[in-house]
Structure formats: C-alpha cells, structure tokens
PDB file of C-alpha atoms in Angstrom:
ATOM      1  CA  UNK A   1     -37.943 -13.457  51.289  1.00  0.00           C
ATOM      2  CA  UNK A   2     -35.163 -14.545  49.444  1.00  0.00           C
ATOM      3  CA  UNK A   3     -32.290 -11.773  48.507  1.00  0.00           C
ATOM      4  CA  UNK A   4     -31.163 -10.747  44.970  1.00  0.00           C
ATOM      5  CA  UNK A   5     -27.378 -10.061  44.980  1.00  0.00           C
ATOM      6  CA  UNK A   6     -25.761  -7.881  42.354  1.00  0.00           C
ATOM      7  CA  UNK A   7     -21.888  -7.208  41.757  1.00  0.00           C
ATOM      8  CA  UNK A   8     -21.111  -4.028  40.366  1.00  0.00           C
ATOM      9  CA  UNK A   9     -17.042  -2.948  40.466  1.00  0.00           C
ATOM     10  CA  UNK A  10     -16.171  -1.869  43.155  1.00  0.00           C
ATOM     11  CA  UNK A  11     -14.096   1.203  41.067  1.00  0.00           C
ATOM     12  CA  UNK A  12     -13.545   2.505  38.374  1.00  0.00           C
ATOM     13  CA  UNK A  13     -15.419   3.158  34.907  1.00  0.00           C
ATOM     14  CA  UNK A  14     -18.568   1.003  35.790  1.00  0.00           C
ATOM     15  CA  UNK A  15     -18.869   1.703  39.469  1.00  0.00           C
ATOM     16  CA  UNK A  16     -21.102   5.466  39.229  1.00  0.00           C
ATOM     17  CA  UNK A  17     -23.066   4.378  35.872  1.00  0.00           C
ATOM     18  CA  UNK A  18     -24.178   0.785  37.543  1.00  0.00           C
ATOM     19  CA  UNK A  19     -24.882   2.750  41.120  1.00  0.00           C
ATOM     20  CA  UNK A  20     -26.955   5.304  38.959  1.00  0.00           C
ATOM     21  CA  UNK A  21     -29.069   3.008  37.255  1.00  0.00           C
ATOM     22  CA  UNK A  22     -30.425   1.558  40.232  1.00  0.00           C
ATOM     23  CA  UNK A  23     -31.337   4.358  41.450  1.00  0.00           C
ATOM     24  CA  UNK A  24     -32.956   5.568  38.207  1.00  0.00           C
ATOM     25  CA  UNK A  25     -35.260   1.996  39.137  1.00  0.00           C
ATOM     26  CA  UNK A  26     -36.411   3.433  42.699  1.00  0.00           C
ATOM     27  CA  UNK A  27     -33.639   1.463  44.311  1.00  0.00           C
ATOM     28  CA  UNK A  28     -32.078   3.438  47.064  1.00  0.00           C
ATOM     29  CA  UNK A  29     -29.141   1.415  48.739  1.00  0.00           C
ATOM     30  CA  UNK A  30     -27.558   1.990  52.033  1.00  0.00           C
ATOM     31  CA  UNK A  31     -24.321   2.753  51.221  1.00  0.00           C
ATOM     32  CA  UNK A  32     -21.498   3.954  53.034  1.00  0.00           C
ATOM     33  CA  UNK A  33     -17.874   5.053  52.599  1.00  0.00           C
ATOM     34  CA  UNK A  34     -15.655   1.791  51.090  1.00  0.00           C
ATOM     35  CA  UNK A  35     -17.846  -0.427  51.893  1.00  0.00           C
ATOM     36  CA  UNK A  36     -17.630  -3.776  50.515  1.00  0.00           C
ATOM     37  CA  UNK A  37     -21.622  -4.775  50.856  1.00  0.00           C
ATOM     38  CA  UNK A  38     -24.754  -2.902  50.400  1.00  0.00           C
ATOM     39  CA  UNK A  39     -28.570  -3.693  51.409  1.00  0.00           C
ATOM     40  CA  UNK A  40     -31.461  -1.711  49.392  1.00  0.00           C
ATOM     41  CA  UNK A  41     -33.855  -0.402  51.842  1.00  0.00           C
ATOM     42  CA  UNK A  42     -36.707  -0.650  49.216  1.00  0.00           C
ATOM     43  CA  UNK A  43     -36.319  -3.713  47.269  1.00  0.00           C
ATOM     44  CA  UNK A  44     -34.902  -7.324  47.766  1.00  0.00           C
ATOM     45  CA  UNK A  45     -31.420  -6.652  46.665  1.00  0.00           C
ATOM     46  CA  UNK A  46     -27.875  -6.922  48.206  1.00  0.00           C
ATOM     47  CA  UNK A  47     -24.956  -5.065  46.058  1.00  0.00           C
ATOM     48  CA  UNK A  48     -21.380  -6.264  46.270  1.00  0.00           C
ATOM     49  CA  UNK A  49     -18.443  -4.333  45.472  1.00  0.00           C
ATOM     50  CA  UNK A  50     -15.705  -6.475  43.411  1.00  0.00           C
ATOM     51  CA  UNK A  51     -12.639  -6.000  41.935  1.00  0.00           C
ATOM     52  CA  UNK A  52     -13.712  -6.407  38.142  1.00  0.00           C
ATOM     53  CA  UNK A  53     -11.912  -9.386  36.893  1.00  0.00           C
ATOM     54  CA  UNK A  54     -13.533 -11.662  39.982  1.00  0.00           C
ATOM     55  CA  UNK A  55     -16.766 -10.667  38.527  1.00  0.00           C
ATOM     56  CA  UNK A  56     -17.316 -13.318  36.115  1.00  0.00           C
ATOM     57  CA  UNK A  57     -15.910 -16.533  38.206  1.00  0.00           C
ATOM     58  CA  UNK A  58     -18.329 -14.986  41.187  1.00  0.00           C
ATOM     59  CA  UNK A  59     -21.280 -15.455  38.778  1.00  0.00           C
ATOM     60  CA  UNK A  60     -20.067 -18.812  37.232  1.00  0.00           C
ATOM     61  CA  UNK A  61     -19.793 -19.736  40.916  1.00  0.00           C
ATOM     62  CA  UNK A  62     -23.405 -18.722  42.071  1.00  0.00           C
ATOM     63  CA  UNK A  63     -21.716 -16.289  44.879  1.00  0.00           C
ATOM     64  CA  UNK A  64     -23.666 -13.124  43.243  1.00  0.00           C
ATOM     65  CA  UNK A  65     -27.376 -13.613  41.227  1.00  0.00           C
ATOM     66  CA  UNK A  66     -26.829 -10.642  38.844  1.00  0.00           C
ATOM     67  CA  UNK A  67     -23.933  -8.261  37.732  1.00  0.00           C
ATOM     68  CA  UNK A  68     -23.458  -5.014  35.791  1.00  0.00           C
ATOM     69  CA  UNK A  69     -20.075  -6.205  34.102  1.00  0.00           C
ATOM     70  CA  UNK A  70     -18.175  -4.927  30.840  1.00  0.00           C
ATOM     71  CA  UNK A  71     -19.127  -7.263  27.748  1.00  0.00           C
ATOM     72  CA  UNK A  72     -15.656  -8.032  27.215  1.00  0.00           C
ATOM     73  CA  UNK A  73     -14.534  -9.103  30.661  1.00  0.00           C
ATOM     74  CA  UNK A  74     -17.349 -11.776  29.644  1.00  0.00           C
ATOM     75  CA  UNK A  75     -15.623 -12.716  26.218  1.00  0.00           C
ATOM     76  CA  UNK A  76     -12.386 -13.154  28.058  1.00  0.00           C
ATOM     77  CA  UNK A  77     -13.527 -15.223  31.572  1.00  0.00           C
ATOM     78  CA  UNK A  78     -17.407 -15.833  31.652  1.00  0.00           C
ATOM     79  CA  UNK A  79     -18.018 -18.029  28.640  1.00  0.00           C
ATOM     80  CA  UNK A  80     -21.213 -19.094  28.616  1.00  0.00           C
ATOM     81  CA  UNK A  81     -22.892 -16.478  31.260  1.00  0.00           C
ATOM     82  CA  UNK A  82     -25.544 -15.223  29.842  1.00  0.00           C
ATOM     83  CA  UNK A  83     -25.989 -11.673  29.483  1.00  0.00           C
ATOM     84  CA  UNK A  84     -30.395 -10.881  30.097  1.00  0.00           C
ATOM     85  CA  UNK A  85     -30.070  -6.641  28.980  1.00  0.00           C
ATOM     86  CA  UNK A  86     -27.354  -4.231  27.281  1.00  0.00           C
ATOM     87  CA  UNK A  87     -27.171  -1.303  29.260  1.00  0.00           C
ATOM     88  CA  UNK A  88     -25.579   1.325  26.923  1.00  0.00           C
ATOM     89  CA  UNK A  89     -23.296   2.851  28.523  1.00  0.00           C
ATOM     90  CA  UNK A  90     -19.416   2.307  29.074  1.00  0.00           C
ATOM     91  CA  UNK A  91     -18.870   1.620  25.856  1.00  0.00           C
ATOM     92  CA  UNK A  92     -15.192   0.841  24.217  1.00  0.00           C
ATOM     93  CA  UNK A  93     -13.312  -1.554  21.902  1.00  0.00           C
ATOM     94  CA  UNK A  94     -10.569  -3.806  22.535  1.00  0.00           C
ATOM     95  CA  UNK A  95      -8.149  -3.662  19.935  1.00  0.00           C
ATOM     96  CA  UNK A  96      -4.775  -4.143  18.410  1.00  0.00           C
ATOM     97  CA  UNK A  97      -2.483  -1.157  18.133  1.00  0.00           C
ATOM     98  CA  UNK A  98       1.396  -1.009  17.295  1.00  0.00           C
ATOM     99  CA  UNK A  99       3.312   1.702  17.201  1.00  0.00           C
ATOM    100  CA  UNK A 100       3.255   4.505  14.884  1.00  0.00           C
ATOM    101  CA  UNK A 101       6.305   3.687  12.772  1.00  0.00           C
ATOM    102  CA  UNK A 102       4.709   0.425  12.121  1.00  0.00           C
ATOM    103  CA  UNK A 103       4.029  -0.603   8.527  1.00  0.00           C
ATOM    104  CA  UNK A 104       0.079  -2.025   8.838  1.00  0.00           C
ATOM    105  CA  UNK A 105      -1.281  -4.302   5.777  1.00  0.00           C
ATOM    106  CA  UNK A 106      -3.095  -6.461   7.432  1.00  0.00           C
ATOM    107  CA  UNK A 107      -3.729  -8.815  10.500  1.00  0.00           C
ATOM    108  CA  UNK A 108      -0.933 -11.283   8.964  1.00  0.00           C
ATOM    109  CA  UNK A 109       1.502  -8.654   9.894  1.00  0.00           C
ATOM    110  CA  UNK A 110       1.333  -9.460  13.674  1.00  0.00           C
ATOM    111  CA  UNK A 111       2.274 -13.079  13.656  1.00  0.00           C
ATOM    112  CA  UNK A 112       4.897 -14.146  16.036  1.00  0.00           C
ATOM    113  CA  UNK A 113       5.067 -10.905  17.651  1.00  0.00           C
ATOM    114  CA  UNK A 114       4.936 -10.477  21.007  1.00  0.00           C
ATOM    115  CA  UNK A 115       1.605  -8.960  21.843  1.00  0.00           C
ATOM    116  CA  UNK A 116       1.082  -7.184  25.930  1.00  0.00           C
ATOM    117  CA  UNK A 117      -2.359  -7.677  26.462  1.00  0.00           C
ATOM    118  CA  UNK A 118      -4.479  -8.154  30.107  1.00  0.00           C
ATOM    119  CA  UNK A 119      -7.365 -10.318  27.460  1.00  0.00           C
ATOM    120  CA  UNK A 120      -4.962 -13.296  26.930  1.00  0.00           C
ATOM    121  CA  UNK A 121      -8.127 -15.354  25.670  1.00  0.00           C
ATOM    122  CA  UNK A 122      -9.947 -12.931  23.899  1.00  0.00           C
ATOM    123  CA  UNK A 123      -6.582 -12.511  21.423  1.00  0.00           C
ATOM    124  CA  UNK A 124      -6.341 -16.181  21.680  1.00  0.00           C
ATOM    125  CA  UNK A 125      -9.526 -16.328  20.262  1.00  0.00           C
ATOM    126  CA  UNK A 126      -8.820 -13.681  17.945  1.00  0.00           C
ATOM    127  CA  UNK A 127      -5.643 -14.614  16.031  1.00  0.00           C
ATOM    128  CA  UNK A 128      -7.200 -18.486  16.247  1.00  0.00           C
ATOM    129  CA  UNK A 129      -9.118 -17.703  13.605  1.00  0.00           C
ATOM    130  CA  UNK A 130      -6.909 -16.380  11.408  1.00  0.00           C
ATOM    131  CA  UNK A 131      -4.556 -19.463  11.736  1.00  0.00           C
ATOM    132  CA  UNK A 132      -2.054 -16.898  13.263  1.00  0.00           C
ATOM    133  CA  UNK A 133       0.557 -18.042  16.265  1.00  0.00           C
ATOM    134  CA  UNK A 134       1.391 -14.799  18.751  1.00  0.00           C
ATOM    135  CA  UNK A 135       3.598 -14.458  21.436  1.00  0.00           C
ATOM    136  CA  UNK A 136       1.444 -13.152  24.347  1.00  0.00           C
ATOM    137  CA  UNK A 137       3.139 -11.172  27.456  1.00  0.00           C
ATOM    138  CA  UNK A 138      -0.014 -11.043  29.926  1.00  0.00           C
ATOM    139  CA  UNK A 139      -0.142  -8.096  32.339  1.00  0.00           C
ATOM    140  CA  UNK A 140      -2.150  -5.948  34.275  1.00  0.00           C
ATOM    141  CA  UNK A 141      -2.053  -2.392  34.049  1.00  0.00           C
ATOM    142  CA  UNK A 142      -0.220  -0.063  31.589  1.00  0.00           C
ATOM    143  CA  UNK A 143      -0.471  -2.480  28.894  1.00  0.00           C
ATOM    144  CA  UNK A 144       0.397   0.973  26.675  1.00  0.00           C
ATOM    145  CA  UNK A 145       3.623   1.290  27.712  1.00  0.00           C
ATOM    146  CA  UNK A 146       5.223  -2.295  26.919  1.00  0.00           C
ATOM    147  CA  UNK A 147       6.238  -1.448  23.388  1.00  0.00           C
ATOM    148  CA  UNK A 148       7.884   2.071  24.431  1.00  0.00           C
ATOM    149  CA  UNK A 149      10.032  -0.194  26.819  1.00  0.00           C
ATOM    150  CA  UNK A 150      11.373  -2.967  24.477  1.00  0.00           C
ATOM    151  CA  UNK A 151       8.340  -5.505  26.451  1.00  0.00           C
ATOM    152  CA  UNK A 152       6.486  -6.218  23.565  1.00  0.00           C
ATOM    153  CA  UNK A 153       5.596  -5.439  19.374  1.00  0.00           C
ATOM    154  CA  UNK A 154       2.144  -4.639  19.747  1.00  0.00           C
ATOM    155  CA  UNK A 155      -0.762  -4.465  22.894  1.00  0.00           C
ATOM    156  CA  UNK A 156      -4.397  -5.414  22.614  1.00  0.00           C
ATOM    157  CA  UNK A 157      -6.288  -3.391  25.539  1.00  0.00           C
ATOM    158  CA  UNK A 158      -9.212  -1.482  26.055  1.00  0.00           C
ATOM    159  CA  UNK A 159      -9.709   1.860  23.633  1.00  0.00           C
ATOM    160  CA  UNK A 160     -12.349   4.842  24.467  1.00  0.00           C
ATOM    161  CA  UNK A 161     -11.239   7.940  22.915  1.00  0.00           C
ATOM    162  CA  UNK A 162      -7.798   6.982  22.086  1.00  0.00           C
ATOM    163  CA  UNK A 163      -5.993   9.324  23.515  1.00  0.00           C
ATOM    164  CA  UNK A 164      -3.867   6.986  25.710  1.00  0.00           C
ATOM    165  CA  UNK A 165      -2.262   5.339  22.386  1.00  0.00           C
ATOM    166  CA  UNK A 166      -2.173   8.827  20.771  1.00  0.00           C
ATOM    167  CA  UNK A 167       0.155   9.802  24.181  1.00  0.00           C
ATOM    168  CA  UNK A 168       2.385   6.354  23.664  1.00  0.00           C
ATOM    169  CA  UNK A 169       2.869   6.769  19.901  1.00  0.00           C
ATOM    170  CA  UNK A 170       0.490   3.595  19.392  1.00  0.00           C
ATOM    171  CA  UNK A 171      -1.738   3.617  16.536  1.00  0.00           C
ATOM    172  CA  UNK A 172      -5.243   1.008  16.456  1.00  0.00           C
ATOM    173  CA  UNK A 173      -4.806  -1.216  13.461  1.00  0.00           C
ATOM    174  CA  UNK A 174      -7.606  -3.958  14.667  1.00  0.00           C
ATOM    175  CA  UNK A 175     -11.023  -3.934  16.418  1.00  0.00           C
ATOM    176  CA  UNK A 176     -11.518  -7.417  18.142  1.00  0.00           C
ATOM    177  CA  UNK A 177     -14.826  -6.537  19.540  1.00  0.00           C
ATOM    178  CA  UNK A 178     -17.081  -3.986  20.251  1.00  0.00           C
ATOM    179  CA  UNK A 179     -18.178  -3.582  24.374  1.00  0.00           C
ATOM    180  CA  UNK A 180     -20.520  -2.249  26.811  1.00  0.00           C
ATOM    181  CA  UNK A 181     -21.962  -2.423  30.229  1.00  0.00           C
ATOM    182  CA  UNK A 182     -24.121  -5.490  30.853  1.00  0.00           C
ATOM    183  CA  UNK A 183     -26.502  -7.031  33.225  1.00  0.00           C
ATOM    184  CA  UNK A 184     -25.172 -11.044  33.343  1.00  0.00           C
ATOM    185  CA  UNK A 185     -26.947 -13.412  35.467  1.00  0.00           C
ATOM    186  CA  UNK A 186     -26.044 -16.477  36.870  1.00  0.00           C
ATOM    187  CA  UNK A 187     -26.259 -20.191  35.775  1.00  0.00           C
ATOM    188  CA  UNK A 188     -27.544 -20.961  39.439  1.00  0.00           C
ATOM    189  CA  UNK A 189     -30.222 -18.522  40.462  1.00  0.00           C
ATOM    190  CA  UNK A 190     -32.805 -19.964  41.702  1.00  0.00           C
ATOM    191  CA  UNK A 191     -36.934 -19.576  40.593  1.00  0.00           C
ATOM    192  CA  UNK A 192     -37.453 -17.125  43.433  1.00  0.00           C
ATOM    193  CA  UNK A 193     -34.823 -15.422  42.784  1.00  0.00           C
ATOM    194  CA  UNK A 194     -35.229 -15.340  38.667  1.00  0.00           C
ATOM    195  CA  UNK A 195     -38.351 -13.372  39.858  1.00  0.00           C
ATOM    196  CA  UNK A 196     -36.242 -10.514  41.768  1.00  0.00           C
ATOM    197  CA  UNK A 197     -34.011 -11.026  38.622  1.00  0.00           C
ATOM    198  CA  UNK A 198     -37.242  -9.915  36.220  1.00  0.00           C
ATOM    199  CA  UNK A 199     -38.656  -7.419  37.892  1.00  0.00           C
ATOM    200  CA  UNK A 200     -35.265  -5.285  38.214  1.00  0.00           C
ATOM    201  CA  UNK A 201     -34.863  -6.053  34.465  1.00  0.00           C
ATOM    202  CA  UNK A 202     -38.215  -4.681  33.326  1.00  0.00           C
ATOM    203  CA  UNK A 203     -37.064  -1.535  35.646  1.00  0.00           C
ATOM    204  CA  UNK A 204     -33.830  -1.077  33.749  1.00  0.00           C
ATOM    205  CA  UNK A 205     -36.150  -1.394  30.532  1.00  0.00           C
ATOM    206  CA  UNK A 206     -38.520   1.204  31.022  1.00  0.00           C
ATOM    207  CA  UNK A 207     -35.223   3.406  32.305  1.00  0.00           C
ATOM    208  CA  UNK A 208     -33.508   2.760  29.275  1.00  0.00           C
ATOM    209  CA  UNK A 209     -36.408   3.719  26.836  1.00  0.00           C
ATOM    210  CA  UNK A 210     -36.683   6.794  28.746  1.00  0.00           C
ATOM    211  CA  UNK A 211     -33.105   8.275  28.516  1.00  0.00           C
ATOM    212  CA  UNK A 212     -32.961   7.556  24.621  1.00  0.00           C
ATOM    213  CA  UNK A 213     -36.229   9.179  23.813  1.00  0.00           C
ATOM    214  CA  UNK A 214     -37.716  12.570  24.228  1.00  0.00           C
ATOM    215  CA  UNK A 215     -41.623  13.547  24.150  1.00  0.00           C
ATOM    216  CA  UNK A 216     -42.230  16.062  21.774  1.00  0.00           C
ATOM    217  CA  UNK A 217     -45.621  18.213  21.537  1.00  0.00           C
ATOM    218  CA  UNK A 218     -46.432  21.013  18.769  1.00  0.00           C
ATOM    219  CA  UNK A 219     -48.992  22.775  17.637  1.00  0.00           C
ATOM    220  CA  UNK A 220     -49.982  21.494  13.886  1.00  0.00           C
ATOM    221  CA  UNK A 221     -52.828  22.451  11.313  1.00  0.00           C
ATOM    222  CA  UNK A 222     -55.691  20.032  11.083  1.00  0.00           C
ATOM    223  CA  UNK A 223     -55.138  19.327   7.676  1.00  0.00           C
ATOM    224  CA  UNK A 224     -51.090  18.160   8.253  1.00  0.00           C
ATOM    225  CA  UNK A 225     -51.654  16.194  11.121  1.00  0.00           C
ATOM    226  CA  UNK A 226     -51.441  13.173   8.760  1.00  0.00           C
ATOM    227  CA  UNK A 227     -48.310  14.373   7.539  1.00  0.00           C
ATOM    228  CA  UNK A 228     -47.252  14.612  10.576  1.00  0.00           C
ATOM    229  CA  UNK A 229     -47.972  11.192  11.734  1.00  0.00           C
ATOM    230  CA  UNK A 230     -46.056   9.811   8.845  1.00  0.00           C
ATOM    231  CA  UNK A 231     -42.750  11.617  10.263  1.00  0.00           C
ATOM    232  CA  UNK A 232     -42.885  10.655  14.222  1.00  0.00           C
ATOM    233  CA  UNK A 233     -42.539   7.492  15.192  1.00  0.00           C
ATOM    234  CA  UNK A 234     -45.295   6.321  17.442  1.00  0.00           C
ATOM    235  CA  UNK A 235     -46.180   4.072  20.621  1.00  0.00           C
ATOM    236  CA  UNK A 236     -49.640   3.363  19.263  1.00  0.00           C
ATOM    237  CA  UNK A 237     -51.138   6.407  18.086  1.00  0.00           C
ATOM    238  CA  UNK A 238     -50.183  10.704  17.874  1.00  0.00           C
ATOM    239  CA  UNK A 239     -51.777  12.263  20.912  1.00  0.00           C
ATOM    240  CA  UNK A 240     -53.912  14.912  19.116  1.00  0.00           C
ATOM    241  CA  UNK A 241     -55.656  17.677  21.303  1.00  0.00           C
ATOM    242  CA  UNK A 242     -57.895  20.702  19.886  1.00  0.00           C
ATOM    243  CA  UNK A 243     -56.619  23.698  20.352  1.00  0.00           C
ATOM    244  CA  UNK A 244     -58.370  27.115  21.084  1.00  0.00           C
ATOM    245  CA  UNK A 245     -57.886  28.345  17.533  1.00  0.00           C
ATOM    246  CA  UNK A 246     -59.883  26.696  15.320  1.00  0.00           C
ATOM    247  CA  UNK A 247     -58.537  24.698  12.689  1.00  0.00           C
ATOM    248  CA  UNK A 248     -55.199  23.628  14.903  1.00  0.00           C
ATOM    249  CA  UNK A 249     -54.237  21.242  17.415  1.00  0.00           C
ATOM    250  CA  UNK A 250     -51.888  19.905  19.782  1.00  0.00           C
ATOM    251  CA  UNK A 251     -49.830  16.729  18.549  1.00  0.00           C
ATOM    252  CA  UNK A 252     -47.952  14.637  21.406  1.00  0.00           C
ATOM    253  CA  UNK A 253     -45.459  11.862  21.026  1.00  0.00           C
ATOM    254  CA  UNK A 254     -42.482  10.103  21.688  1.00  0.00           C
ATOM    255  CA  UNK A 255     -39.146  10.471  19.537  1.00  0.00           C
ATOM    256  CA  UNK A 256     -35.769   8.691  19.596  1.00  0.00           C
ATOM    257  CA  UNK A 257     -33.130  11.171  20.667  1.00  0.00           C
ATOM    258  CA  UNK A 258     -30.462  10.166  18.559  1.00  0.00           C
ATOM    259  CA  UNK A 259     -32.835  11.290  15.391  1.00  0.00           C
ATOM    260  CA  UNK A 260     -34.349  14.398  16.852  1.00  0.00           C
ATOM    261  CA  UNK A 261     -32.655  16.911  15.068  1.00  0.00           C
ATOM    262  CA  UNK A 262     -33.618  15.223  11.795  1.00  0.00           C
ATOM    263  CA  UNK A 263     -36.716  15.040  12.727  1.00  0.00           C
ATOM    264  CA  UNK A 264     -37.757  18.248  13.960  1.00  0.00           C
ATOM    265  CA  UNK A 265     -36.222  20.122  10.521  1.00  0.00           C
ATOM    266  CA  UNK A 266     -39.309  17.516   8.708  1.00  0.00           C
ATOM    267  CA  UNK A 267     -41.789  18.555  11.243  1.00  0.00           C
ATOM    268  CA  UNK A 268     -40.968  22.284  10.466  1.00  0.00           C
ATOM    269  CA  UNK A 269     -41.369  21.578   6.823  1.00  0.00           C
ATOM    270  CA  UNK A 270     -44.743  19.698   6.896  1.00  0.00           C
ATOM    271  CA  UNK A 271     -45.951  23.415   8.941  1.00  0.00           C
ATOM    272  CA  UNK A 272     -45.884  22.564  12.527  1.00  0.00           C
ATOM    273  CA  UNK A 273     -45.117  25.379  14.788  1.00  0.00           C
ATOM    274  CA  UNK A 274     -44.337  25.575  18.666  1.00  0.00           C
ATOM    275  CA  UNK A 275     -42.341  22.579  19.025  1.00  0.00           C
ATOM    276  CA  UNK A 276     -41.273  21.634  22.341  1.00  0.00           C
ATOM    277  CA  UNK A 277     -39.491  18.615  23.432  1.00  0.00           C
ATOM    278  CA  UNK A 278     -39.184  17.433  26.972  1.00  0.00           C
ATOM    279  CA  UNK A 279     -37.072  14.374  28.677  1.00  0.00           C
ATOM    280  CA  UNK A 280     -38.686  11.245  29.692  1.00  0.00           C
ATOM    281  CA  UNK A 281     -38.031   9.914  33.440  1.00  0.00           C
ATOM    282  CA  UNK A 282     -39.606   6.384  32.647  1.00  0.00           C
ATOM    283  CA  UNK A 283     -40.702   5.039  29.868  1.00  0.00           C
ATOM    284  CA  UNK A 284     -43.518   1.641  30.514  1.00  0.00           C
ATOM    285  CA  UNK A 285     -44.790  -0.221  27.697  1.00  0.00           C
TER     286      UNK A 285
END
C-alpha cells in the first residue's frame, strides 16, 4: 500500500496546531525528539518536518502528497497549488506598516520607497495593481526592525496581534491579504494516493465541525418547542424527548459556537429552562 506524505513545519507557529489535528483524526504518529520523518502507526501516512518556505517548491515538486502550510506562503511561492480544506487556525495578515510619524493617505503614499519585506512577490503583486513602482529590500527575519535602522521606509510582514509593530513604533496602514493554515496538495499525487488524500480530508471535516459547534439540550414546554425550532439551527430535525413531567420535553441539537451566547439569551426568552451545552469530539455528516 502506497504511502501518503504530509509536510507540516518543522517549527514554529504551525508545527503543534498541524501535529494536533492529526491526532484529533485518530492518527497517532511515531514521533521522536528532532526528528526529521515520521510514520503513523494507524494510517497510511508519512509526516515530514520542513523548514516553511521549502514547503511549497516540495509540493510543486511531488516530494510530499499533502501539506498543512500558511495561505500566504502559497500566495508568495506555490502559485497554482491547490489548497483541498481551510483549517482555521493560525490565522494573520500580511500587511504594510510605516512608522508612526508617518503621514498615511493612501497606498500612493508608498511609491518608490524602499519597502523590507520576506513576501517579495506577494508586494509585487500588490503594488502591481495599483500601477505603483517600490523599492524592495528582501530579508529574512526581523523585517520590523529595518526602518528603526535607516534599512528601509516601510515593511510588509506577517501581523497577529500587533504588538511587534506597536514595540518598533510601526503602525499597519495596508492589509494585502488575509491568511490561515491550509491543507495544499500536490499537482502529482497519484489516484491511490488521492484516495489516502480524501479520506484524511473528510477526517479533518468532521474535526472541524466539531470544534466550532456545541450540542445543546434543554428542557422546553410542549407548546414552544416550535419556537424553539425556529431559533436553533438544525442538522435535520430538533431531537425532542418526553420528559417525566407532563406537558415538557427534552430538546437536543447542535449550535455554532461563535453564536451561542446569542442564542441561548432567545432560547431563555421563548421559556426554555435547564440549558446545558456540551463540546462535540466529532462531528459526521
């Protein structure tokens, strides 16, 4: 049987969230202290530990099936790899930020600046379309720092919580794109392994469903139940069970987590009573 292999990065922001999804599917991998290569002992899958920018020419290439890459590494050097599921997590921006003091109109303020980025063809791309020339310095590593020391105007990296440009007196003025973790397959797989390649995927699915929804039961009067039903959103049908006390029952479903707290205030106000709301390991439709 033929061997689905998967690069995840080898450190860094990806490297615990890809590992943990796996093992959220029932993978369980045999993996030791830096090691570079990994075998599942339950499922036909061999992981690979990269340095993140190889990631991309690796799957161009056909040396790894299936990776759990950022979304923007792809913009930048995998053109054209095609990304099968988002994964959620990981998320950032790359953007344009210039110092503090810097008086920000608009994007026509930047050209022929000198611009430190590590994403030379994503702000390419970027200023392209505006019909804007840029000077870019590319480097690796502490792109933040290059205006502080006279290296460049402006940067276009990576931003999470912005707190690293809030430490270097650097201010976002420009969101190029929006990222997260991604499962990208290869051009080359083969049918065999595009099997391997579907079965993990409708894995990650039902794992995905499950972590943003929550199963909710209450107890509800008969005669609000289809008030009720009107408020949760359902997989086919509300789960309705009598209850000992005539004239109530039990109402069981599934409800998106980032809406929960909304919900639950109209559940109160239609009159149902004992709410309880439990996580979801897997989630298979």
């Amino acid at each position: 049987m033929s061997t689905l292999k998967i690069a995840i990065q080898k450190s860094g922001r990806l490297n615990e969230d890809s590992i943990q999804i796996l093992k959220d599917c029932g993978i369980s991998i045999n993996n030791g202290i830096d090691q570079l290569k990994a075998e599942a002992s339950n499922f036909p899958l061999e992981v690979l530990y990269l340095r993140n920018s190889d990631i991309p020419q690796y799957l161009i290439d056909g040396v790894v099936d299936l990776a759990i890459v950022g979304d923007n590494l792809l913009v930048e050097k995998g053109k054209g790899i095609e990304v099968v599921q988002k994964l959620g997590f990981s998320k950032c921006k790359v953007s344009v930020a210039v110092p503090k003091t810097f008086e920000y109109n608009s994007v026509q303020d930047l050209a022929g600046l000198r611009i430190a980025t590590s994403y030379p063809n994503t702000v390419n791309d970027f200023f392209g379309q505006f019909g804007i020339t840029v000077d870019i310095h590319q480097i690796s590593g502490s792109v933040e720092i290059a205006p502080n020391i006279g290296l460049a105007d402006a940067i276009v990296d990576i931003v999470s919580s912005g707190s690293t440009l809030f430490k270097n007196n650097l201010k976002e003025v420009e969101v190029i794109l929006k990222s997260e973790a991604v499962l990208a397959v290869s051009p080359k797989v083969s049918p065999e392994i595009q099997k391997h390649i579907d079965t993990l995927k409708f894995r990650i699915q039902a794992v995905l469903r499950a972590r943003n929804s929550k199963y909710i039961l209450m107890n509800v009067p008969n005669d609000k139940i289809e008030a009720v039903g009107k408020i949760l959103p359902v997989l086919r049908s509300l789960t309705v069970l009598p209850l000992a006390q005539e004239g109530w029952s039990s109402v069981h479903s599934v409800i998106d987590k980032d809406t929960f707290w909304d919900v639950i205030d109209q559940l109160k106000e239609v009159g149902a009573e004992g709410i309880l709301v439990c996580p979801i390991e897997k989630m298979v439709l």
